[in-house]
XYZ file of C-alpha atoms in Angstrom:
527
model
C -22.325 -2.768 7.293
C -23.752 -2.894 10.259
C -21.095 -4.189 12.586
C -18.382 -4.581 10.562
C -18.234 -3.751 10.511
C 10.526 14.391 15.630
C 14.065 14.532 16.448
C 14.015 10.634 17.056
C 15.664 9.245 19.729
C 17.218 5.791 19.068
C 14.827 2.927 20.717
C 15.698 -0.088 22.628
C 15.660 -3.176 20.263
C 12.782 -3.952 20.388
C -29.115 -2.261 12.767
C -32.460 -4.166 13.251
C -31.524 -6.201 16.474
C -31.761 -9.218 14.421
C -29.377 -8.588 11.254
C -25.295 -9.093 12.039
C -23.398 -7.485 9.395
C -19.986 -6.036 8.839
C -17.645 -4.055 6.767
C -14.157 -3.501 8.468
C -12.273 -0.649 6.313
C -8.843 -0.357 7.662
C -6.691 2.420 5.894
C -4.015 4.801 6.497
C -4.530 7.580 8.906
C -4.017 11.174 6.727
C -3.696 14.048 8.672
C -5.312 17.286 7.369
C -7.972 20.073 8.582
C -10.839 18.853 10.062
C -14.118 20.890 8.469
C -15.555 18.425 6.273
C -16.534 19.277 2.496
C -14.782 19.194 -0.759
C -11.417 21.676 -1.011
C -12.909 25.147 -2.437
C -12.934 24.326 -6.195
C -12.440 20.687 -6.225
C -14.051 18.521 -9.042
C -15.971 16.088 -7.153
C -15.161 13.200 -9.851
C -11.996 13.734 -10.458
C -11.847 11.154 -13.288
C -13.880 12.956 -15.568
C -17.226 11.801 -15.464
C -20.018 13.946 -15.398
C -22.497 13.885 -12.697
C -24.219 17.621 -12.802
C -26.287 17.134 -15.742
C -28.923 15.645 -13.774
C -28.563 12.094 -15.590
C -27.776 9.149 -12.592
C -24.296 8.404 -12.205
C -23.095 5.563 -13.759
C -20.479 2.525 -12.522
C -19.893 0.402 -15.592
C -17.790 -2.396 -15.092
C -13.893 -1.365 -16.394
C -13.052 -2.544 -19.584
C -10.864 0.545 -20.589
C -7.170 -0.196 -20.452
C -7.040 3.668 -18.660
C -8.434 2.285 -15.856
C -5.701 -0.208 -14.981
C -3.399 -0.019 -12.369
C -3.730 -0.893 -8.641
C -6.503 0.208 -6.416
C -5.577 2.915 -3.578
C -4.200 1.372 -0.575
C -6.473 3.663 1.560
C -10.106 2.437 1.328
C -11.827 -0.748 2.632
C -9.271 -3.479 2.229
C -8.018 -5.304 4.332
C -4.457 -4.777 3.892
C -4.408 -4.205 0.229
C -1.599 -6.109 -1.679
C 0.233 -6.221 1.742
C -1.855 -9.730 3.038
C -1.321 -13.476 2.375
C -4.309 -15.769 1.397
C -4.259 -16.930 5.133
C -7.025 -15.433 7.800
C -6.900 -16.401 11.375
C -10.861 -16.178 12.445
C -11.793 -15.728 16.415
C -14.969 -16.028 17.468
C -13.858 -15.084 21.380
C -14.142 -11.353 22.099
C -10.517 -11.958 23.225
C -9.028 -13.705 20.476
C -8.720 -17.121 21.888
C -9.067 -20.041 20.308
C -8.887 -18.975 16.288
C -9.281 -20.751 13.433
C -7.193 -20.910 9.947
C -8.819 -20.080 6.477
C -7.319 -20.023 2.998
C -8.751 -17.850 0.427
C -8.070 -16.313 -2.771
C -4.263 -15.323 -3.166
C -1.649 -13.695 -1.855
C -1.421 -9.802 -3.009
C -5.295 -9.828 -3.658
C -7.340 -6.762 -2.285
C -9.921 -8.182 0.452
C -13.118 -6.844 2.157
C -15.156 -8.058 5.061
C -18.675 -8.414 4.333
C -22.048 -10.018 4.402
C -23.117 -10.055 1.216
C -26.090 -12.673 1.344
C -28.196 -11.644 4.743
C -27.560 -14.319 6.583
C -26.040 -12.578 9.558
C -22.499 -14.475 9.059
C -19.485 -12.325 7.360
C -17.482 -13.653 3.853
C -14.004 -12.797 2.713
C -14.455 -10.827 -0.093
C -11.384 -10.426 -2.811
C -11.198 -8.225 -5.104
C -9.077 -8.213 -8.405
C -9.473 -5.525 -11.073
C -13.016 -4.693 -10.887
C -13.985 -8.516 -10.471
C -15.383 -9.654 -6.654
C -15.024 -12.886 -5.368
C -17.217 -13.865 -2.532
C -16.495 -16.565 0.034
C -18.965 -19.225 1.457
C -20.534 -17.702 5.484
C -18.284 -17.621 8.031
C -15.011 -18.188 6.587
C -15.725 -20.551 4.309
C -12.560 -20.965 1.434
C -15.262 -21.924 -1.085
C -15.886 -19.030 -3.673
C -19.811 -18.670 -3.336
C -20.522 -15.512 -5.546
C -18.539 -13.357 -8.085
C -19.380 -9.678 -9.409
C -18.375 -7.233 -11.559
C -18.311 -3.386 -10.432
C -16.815 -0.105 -10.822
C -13.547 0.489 -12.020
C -10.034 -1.335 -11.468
C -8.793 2.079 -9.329
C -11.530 3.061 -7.797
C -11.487 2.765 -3.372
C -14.460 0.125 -2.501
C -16.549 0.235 0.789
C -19.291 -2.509 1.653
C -22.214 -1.283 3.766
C -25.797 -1.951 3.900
C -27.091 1.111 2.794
C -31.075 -0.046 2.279
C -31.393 -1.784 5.713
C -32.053 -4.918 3.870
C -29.779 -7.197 5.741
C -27.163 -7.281 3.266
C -24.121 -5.648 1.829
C -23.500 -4.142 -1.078
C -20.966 -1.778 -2.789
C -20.275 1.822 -2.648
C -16.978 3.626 -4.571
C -15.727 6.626 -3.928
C -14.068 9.351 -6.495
C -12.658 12.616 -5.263
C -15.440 13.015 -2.446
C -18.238 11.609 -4.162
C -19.944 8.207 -3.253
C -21.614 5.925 -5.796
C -23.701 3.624 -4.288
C -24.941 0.686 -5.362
C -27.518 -1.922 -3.621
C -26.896 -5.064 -5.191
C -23.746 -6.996 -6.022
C -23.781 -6.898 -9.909
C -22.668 -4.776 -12.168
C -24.522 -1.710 -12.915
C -25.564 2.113 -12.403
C -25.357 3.569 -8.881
C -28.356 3.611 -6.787
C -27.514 7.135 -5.640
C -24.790 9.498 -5.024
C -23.488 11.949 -2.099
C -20.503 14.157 -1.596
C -19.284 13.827 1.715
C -15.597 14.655 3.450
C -12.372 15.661 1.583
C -10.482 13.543 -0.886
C -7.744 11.685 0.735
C -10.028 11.542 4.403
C -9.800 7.801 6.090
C -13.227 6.184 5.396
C -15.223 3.778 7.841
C -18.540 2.325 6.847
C -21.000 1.369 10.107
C -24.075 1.513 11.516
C -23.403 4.271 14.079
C -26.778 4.883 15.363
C -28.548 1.696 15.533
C -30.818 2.078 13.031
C -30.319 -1.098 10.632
C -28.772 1.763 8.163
C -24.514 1.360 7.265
C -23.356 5.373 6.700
C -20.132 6.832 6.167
C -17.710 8.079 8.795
C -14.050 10.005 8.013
C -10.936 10.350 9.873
C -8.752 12.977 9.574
C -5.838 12.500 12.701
C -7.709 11.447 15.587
C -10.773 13.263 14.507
C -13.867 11.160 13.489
C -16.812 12.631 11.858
C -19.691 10.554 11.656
C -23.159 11.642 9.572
C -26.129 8.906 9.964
C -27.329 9.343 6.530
C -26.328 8.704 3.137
C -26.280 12.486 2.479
C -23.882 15.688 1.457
C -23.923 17.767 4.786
C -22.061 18.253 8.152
C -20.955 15.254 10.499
C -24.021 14.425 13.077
C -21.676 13.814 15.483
C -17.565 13.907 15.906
C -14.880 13.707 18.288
C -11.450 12.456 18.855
C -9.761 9.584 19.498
C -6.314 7.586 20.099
C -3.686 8.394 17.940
C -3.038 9.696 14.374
C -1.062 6.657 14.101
C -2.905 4.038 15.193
C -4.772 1.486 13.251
C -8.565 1.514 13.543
C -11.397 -1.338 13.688
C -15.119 -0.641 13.634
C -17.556 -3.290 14.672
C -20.612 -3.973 17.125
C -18.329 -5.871 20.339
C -21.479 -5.998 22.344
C -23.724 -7.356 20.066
C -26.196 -3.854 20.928
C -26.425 -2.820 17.307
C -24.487 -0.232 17.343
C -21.279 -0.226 15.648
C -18.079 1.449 17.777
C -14.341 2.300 16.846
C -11.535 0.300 17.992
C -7.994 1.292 18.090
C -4.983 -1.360 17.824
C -1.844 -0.289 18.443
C 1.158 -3.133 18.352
C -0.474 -6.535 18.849
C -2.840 -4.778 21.060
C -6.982 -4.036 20.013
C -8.232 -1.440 22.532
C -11.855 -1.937 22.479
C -14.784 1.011 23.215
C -18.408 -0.280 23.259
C -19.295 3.640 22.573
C -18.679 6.861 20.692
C -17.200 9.722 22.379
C -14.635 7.656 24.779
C -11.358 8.610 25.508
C -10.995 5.445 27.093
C -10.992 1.708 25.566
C -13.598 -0.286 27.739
C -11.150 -3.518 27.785
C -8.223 -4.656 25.506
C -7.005 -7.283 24.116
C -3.556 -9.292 21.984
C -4.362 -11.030 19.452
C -1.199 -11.457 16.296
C 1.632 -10.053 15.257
C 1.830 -5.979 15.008
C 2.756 -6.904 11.183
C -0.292 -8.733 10.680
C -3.534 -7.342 9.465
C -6.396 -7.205 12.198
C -10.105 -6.965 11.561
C -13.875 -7.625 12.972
C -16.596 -9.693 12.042
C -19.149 -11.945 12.928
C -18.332 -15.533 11.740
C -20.533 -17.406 13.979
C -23.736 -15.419 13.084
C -24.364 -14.820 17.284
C -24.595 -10.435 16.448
C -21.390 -10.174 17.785
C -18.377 -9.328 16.378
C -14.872 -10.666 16.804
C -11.408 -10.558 15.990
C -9.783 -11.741 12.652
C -6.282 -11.432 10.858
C -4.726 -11.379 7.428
C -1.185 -13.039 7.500
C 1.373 -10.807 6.300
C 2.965 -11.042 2.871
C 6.596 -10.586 3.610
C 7.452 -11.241 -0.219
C 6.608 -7.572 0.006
C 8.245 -5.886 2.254
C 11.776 -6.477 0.612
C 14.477 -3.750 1.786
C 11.316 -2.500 4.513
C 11.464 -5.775 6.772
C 13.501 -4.380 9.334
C 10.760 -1.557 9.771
C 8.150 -4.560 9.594
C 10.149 -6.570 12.194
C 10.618 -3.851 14.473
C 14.303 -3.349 14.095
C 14.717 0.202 13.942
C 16.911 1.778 16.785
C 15.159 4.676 15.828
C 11.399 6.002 16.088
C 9.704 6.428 12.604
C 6.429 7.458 14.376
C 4.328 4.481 12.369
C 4.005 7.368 9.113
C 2.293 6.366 6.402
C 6.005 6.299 4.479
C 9.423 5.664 5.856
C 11.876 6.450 3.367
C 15.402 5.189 3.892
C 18.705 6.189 2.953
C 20.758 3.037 3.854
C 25.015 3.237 3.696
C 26.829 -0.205 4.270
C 30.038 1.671 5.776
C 30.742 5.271 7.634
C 32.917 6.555 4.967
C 31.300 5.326 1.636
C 28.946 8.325 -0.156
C 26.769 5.631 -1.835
C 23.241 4.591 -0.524
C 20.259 2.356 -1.254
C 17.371 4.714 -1.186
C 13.650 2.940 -0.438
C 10.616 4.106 -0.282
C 8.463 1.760 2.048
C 5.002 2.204 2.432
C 2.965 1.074 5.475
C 0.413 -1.710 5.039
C -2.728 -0.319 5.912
C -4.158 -2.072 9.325
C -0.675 -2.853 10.608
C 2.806 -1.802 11.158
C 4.215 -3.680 8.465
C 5.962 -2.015 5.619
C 6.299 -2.560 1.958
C 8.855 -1.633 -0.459
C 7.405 0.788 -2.777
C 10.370 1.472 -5.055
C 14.033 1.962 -4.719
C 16.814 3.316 -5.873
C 20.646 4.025 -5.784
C 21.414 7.295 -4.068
C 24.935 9.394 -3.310
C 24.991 11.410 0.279
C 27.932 12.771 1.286
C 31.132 12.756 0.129
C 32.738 12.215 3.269
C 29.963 9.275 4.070
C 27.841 9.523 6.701
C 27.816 11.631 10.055
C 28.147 9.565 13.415
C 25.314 10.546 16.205
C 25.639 14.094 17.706
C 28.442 14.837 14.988
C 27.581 17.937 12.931
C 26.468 17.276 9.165
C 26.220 18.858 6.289
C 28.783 21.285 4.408
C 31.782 21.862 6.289
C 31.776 18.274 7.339
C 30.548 16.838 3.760
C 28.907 14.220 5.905
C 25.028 13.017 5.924
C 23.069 13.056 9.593
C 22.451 9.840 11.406
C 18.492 9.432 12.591
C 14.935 9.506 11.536
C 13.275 13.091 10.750
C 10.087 14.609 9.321
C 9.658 15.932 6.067
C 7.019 18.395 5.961
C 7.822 20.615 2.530
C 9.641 21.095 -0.730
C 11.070 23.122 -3.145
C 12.030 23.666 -6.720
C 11.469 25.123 -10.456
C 7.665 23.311 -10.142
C 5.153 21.842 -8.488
C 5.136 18.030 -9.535
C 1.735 17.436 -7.648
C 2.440 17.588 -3.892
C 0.790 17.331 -0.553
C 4.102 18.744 0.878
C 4.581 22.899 1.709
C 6.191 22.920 -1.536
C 7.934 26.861 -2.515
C 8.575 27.585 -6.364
C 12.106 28.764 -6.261
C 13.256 32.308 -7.361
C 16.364 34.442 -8.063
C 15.588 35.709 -4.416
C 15.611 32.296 -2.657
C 18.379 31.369 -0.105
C 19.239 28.615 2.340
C 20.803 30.569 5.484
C 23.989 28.973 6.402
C 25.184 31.813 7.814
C 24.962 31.995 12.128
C 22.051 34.378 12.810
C 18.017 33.817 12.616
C 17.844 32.355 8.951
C 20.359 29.230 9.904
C 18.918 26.814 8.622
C 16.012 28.105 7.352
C 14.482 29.402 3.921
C 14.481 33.075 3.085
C 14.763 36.097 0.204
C 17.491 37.846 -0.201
C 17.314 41.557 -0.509
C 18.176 41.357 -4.508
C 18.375 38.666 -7.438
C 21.358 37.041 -7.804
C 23.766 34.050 -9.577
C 26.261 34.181 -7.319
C 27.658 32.081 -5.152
C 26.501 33.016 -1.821
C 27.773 30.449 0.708
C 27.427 29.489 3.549
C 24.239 31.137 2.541
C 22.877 28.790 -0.439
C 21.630 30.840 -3.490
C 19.343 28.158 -4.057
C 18.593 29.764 -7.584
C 21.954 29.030 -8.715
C 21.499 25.464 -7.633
C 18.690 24.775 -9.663
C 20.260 25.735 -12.770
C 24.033 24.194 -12.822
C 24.287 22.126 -15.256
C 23.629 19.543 -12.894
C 20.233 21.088 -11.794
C 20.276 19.713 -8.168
C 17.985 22.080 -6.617
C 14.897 21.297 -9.493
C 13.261 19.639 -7.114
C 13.809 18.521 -3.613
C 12.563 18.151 -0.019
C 13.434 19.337 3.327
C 15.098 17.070 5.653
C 13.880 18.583 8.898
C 17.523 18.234 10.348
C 18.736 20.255 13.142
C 15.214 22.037 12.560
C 11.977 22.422 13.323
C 9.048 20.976 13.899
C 11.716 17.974 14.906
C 14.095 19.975 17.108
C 15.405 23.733 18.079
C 18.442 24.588 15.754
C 21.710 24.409 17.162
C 24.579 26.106 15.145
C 27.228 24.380 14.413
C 25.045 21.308 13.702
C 24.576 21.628 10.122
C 22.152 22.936 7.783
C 20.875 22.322 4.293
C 19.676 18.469 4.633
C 17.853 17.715 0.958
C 16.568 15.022 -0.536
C 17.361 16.418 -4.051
C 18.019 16.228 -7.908
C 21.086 14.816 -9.570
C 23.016 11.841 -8.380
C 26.614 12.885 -7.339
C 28.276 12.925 -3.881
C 27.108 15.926 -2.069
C 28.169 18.327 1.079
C 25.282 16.441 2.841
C 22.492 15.678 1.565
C 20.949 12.968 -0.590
C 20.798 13.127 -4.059
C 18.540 10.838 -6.699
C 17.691 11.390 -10.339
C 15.013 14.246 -10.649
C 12.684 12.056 -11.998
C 12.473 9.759 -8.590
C 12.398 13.330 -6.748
C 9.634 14.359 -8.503
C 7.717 11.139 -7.569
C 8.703 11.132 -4.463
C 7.171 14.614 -3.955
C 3.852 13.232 -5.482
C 4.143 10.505 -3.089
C 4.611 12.067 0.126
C 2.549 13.374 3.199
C 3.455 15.974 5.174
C 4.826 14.150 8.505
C 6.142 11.077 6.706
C 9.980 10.275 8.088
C 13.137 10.295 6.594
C 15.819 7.507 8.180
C 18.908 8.223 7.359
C 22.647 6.168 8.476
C 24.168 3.042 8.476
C 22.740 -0.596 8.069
C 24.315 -2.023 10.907
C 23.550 0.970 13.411
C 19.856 2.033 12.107
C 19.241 -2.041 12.436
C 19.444 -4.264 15.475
């Protein structure tokens, strides 16, 4: 592509020289390691086709009803199925003076691209495996359509022959398939590069009329200037794990650059290896999507943005609107365990997802939750068992427990006869440990977490660790309260929150080590 392209504390309210191309892939930031290459025994195509037997992979267009399903949010979209069919296109390098564009619908999947050479970039939607192609420059007339890859695979655009234009690539696991024309077909080669669940930008990092791939893992980016397995050619950090990120030639010198935006704010480096944004910029709402391209053809590229859906961000639009009185850090998920009064021990609990590009959330799923008995702790009041009361705030969640592994990214510990809670004042309070022998019994105020998991109510099958009165969020304080779980079975609890196993288990699946818990009441978490 060328140029594309936590112990909270409650808030106030709050490239020949000639060729202009671009790809912008916005995603979530995922934290992980940063040494690049597939996990020690990882399949490489995780979906089960074959690509060792020395036959060239293969993209058919998806016809099998396996397939279906939405793409990943992560990826090269533009703000997935979190975006409106209205783009706001500037061809000022600060913003000024944009102009309004409707294409294709709200909810649809959309890329940034120039698809046809001409130097100008097209909105590109994408629904299934089918690719519609907007008219140069913003144009709301569909000019092209394709078929390629599968309905679930993550999309990147990139000129990968140096031919002027964009094509296709999709990734699986950590493998690329490439393809150099915008039909449907086989790939025109293949590369394993990065780890599965790494952020992906596509650019032309060197100046050489060549789009390659770069990853992000945190604030680390790895960039390698060929279309080849092998170690980054270059890397180094930059802004925050949190922050949104734009890649694009600003200075029309061929070389594409990373952007950060944070807020309604685009910090802008002309260069790799800065640790500090040559100029900045506002430009929309933090909710919005932001993105570069070139819509005037000059081999510059310029600010754009994708109106946000709000028809999506049911129970989440406080978090979109900026209404929390507490910090949720901008994770990838906030999930919320909302109470309408102090006293009641019945919840709403969401799952909102953020839309990648922005700090708008979606609702994901919800559900009805009990927390504790005795409703819901005020702030700086202890929690938990002896009070039978949930904590106020937003907090990390960072591992798991239970009889299995569902699938997830959290620390997650299969539970034994051994395994306790400590409740008991002393070094395990509030922390995980084995007991000296196996046991049944009732142990409190240590938990015999065991036990737990088989009552007949089976709360402790699954669950995940509130990081309450804990670390990495805060030093433990006696006296505070221990033993904060998102777990199994729905009844009121001493303290924690409690959800049918089956919504625990996806939840696990779901979640990212770091993503925040906010837990209290309506009209105090909101304001």
């Amino acid at each position: 592509m060328r140029h594309v392209a936590r112990p909270s504390l409650p808030l106030p309210a709050r490239s020949g020289p000639g060729v202009r191309r671009l790809v912008a892939t916005l995603g979530a930031a995922f934290l992980g390691v940063t040494a690049l290459g597939p996990p020690a025994g990882a399949a490489p195509v995780p979906d089960g086709e074959d690509t060792t037997d020395g036959s060239p992979p293969v993209v058919l267009p998806d016809s099998a009803s396996a397939d279906a399903g939405p793409a990943p949010d992560q990826g090269g979209t533009i703000g997935s199925v979190g975006g409106s069919p209205t783009f706001h296109l500037s061809d000022s390098p600060t913003g000024a003076t944009s102009r309004q564009v409707i294409f294709g619908r709200a909810g649809d999947e959309v890329y940034i691209a120039d698809t046809d050479g001409n130097g100008t970039d097209e909105m590109i939607v994408r629904r299934g495996a089918e690719f519609h192609v907007s008219g140069s420059g913003g144009s709301a007339v569909t000019a092209h359509r394709f078929v390629y890859g599968r309905a679930g695979d993550e999309v990147f655009f990139g000129d990968w022959d140096g031919d002027g234009g964009d094509t296709p690539a999709v990734r699986r696991g950590n493998t690329f398939l490439v393809r150099n024309s915008n039909s449907a077909g086989f790939a025109t080669l293949s590369f394993d590069y990065g780890r599965v669940g790494d952020e992906v930008h596509v650019g032309d990092y060197d100046a050489d009329g060549l789009d390659t791939i770069a990853i992000r893992r945190g604030i680390q980016i790895h960039v390698r200037n060929t279309l080849t397995s092998g170690p980054a050619s270059v890397q180094w950090p930059y802004g925050r794990a949190t922050d949104s990120v734009l890649v694009g030639d600003t200075d029309g010198d061929g070389t594409d650059t990373f952007q950060v935006r944070r807020g309604s704010t685009v910090h802008v480096s002309d260069s790799h290896g800065q640790v500090h944004a040559d100029r900045s910029f506002t430009y929309a709402a933090a909710y919005d999507v932001t993105f570069l391209g070139d819509w005037d053809g000059n081999g510059t590229d310029t600010v754009g943005a994708r109106s946000a859906d709000r028809s999506t961000w049911g129970r989440c639009a406080p978090l979109s609107l900026g209404q929390s009185r507490y910090d949720t850090g901008l994770t990838g998920r906030v999930s919320m365990a909302v109470a309408e009064t102090w006293s009641t021990s019945w919840a709403t609990f969401t799952v909102c997802e953020r839309v990648p590009g922005s700090e708008a959330y979606r609702e994901r799923w919800s559900t009805s939750a009990r927390i504790g008995a005795n409703g819901t702790a005020r702030p700086g009041q202890p929690a938990a068992w002896h009070t039978y009361r949930t904590p106020t705030g937003a907090y990390s969640v960072t591992e798991s427990f239970g009889l299995y592994d569902p699938g997830t990214a959290l620390d997650h510990r299969i539970l034994t006869p051994y395994s306790r809670w400590g409740g008991t004042p002393g070094v395990n309070y509030n922390r995980y440990y084995d007991a000296a022998t196996p046991s049944l019994a009732n142990t409190m105020p240590d938990e015999n977490m065991w036990r737990l998991a088989h009552t007949r109510g089976g709360d402790y099958r699954q669950g995940a660790v509130v990081n309450y009165n804990r670390p990495p969020d805060s030093a433990v304080r006696e006296g505070m309260g221990y033993a904060i779980f998102l777990h199994a079975n729905p009844v009121a609890t001493a303290g924690c929150i409690a959800i049918p196993e089956h919504l625990v288990s996806r939840y696990l699946r779901e979640t990212e080590p770091g993503d925040t818990m906010l837990l209290g009441v309506r009209g105090h978490l909101f304001g």
